[in-house]
XYZ file of N, CA, C and O in Angstrom:
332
model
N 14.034 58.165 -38.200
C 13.983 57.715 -36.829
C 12.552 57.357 -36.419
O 12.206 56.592 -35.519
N 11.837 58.023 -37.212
C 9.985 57.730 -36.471
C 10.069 56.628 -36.707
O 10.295 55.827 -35.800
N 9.863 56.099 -38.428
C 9.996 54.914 -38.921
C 10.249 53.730 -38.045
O 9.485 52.789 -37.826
N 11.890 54.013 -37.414
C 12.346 53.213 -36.701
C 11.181 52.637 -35.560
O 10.790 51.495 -35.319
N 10.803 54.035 -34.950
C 9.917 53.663 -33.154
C 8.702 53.149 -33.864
O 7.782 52.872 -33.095
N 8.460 52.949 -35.159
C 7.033 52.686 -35.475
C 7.032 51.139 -35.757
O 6.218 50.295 -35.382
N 8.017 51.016 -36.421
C 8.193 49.556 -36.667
C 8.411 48.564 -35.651
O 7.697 47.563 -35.705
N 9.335 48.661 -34.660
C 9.252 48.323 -33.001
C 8.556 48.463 -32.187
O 8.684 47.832 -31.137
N 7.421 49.479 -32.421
C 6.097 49.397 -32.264
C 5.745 48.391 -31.941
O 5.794 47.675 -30.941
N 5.100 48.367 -33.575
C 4.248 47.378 -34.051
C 5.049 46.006 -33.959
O 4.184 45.131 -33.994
N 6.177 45.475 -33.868
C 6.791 44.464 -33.233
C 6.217 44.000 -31.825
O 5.929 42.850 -31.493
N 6.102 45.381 -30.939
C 5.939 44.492 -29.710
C 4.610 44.955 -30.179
O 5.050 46.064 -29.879
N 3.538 45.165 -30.576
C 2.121 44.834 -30.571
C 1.655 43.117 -31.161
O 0.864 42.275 -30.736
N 2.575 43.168 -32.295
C 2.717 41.816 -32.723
C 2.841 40.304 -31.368
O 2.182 39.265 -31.355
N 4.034 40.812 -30.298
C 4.831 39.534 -30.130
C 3.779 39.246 -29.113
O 3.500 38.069 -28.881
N 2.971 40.526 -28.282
C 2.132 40.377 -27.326
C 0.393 39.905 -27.968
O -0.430 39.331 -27.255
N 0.233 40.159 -28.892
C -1.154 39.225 -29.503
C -0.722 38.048 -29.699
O -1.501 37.103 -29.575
N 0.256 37.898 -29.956
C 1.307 36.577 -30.256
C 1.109 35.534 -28.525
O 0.605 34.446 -28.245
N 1.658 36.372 -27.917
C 1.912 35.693 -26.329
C 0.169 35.845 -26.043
O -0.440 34.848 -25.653
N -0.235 36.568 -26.167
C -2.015 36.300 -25.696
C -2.751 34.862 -25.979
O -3.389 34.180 -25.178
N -2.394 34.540 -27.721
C -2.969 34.073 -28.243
C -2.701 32.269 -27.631
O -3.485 31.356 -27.371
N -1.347 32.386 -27.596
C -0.622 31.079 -26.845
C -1.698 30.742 -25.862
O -2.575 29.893 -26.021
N -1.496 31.602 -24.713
C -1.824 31.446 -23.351
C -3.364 31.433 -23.743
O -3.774 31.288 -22.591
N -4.611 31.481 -24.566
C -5.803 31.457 -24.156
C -6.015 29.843 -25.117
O -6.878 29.035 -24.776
N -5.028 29.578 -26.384
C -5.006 28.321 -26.532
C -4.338 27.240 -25.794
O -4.277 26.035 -26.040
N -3.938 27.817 -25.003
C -3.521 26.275 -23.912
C -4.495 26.498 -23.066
O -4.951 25.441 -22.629
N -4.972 27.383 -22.678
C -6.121 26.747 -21.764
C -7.106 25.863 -22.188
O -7.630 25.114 -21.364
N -7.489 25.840 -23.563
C -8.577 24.788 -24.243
C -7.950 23.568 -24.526
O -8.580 22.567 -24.866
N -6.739 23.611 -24.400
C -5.983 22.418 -25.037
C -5.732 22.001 -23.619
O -5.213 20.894 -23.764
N -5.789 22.207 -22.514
C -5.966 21.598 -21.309
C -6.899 21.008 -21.271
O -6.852 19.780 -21.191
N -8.372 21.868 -21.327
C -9.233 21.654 -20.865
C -9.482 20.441 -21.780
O -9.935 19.467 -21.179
N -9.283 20.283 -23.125
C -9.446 18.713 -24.406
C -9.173 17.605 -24.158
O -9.823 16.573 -24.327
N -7.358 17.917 -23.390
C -6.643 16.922 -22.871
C -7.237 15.550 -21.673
O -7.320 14.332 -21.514
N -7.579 17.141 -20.957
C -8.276 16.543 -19.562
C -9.133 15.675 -19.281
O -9.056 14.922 -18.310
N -10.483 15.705 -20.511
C -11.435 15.023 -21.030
C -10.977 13.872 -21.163
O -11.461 12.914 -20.560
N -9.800 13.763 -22.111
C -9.609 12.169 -22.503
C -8.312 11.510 -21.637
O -7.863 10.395 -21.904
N -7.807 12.327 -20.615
C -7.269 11.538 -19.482
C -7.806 10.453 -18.561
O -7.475 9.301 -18.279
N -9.383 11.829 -17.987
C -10.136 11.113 -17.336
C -10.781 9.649 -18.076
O -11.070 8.651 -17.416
N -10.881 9.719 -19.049
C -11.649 8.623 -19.931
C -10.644 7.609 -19.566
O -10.966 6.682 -18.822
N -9.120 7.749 -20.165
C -8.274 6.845 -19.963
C -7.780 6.141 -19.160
O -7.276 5.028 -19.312
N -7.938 6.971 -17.943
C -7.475 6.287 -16.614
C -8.988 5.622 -16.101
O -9.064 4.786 -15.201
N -9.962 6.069 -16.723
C -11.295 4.983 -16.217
C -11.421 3.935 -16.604
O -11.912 3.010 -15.957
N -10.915 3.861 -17.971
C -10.652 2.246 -18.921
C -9.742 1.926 -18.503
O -9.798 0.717 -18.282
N -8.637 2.435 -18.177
C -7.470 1.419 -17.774
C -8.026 0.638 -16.032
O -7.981 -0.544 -15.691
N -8.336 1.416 -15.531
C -8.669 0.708 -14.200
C -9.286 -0.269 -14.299
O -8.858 -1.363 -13.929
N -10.633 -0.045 -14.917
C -11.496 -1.240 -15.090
C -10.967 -2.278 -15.928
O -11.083 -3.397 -15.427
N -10.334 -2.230 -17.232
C -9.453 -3.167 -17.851
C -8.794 -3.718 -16.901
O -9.053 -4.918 -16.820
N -7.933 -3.291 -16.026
C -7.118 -3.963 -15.202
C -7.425 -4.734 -13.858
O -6.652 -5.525 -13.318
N -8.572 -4.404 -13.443
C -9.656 -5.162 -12.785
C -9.911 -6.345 -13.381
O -9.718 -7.479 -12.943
N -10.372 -5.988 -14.439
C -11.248 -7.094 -15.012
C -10.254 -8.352 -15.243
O -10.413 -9.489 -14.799
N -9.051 -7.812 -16.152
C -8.145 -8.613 -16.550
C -7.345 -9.521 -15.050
O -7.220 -10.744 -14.986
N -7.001 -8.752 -14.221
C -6.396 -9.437 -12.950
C -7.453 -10.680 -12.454
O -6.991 -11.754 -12.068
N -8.464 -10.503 -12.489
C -9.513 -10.872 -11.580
C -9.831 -12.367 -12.864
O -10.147 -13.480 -12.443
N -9.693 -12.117 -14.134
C -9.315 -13.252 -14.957
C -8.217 -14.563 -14.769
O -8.099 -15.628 -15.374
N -7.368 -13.850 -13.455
C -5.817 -14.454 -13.244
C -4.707 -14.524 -14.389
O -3.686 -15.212 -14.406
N -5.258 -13.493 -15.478
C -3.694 -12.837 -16.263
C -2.998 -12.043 -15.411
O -3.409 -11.301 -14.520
N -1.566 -12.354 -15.897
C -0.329 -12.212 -14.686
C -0.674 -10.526 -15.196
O -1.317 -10.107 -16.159
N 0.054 -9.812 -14.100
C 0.373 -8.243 -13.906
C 0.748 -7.449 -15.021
O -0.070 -6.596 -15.365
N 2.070 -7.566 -15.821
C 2.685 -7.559 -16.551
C 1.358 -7.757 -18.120
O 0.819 -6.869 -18.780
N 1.272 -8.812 -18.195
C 0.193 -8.958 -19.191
C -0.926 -7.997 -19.376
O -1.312 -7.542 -20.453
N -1.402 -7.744 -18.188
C -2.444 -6.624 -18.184
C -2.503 -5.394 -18.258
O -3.437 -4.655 -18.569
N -0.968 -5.086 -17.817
C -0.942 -3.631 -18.113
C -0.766 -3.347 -19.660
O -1.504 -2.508 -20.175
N 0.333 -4.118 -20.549
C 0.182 -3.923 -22.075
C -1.174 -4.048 -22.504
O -1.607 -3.461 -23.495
N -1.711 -4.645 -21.928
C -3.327 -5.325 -22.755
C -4.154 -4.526 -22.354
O -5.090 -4.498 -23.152
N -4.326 -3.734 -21.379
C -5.480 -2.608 -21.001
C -4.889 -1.283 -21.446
O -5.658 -0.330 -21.580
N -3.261 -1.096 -21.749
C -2.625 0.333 -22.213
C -3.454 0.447 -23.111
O -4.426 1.189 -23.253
N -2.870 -0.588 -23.909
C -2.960 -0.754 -25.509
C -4.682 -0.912 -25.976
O -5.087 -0.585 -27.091
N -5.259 -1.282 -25.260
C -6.903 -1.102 -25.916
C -7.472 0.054 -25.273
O -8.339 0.652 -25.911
N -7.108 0.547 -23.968
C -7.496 2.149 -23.598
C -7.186 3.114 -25.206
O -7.873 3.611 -26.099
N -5.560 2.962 -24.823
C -5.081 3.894 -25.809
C -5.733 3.925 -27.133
O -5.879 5.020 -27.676
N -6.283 2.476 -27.915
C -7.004 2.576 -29.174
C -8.253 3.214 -28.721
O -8.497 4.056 -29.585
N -9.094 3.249 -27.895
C -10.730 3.729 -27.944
C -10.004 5.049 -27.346
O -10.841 5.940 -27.491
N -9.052 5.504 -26.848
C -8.773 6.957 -27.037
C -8.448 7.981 -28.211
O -8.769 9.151 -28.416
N -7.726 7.110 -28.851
C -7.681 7.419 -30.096
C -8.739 7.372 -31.022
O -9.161 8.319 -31.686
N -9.152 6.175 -31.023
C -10.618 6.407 -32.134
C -11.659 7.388 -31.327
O -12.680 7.735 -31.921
N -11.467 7.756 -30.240
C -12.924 9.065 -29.896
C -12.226 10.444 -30.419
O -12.736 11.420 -30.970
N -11.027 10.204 -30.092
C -10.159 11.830 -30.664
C -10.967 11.886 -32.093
O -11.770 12.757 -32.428
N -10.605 10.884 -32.758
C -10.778 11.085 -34.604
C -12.247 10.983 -34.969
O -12.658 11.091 -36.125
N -13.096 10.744 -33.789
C -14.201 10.296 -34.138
C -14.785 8.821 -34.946
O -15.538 8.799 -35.919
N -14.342 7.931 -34.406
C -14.003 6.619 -34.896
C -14.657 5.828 -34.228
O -14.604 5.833 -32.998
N -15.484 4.903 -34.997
C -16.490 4.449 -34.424
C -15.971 2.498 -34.194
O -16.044 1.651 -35.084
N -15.533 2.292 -32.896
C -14.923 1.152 -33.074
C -16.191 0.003 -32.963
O -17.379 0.326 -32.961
N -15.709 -1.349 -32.876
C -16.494 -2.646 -32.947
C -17.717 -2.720 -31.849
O -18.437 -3.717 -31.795
């Protein structure tokens, strides 16, 4: 029977370093995220400025500023040194 309370123990010592560990890695994985939101929504604005103010229709600009935000977001994640 000890056996038993020892092993269930150490179960819930386990599941709670377990649940700690979660909760102090999502806070950094917020805080990573957050970084390259702000980046993204600063390139997309200005892309979409720029591009409107070119007189490319609406529609056009939003694929065309997603899609080149999203690449220089991606190449800073990987460390990627674009053109």
């Amino acid at each position: 029977m000890a056996k038993k309370m020892m092993a269930v123990f150490l179960m819930c010592i386990v599941v709670v370093a377990a649940l700690q560990f979660a909760t102090a890695n999502e806070d950094e994985v917020t805080k990573y995220e957050a970084k390259f939101d702000a980046k993204y929504k600063s390139c997309y604005e200005t892309c979409e400025k720029e591009c409107l103010a070119n007189g490319s229709g609406q529609s056009f600009c939003e694929v065309k500023c997603d899609e080149d935000c999203d690449e220089k977001e991606v190449a800073d994640k990987l460390h990627i040194k674009l053109h």
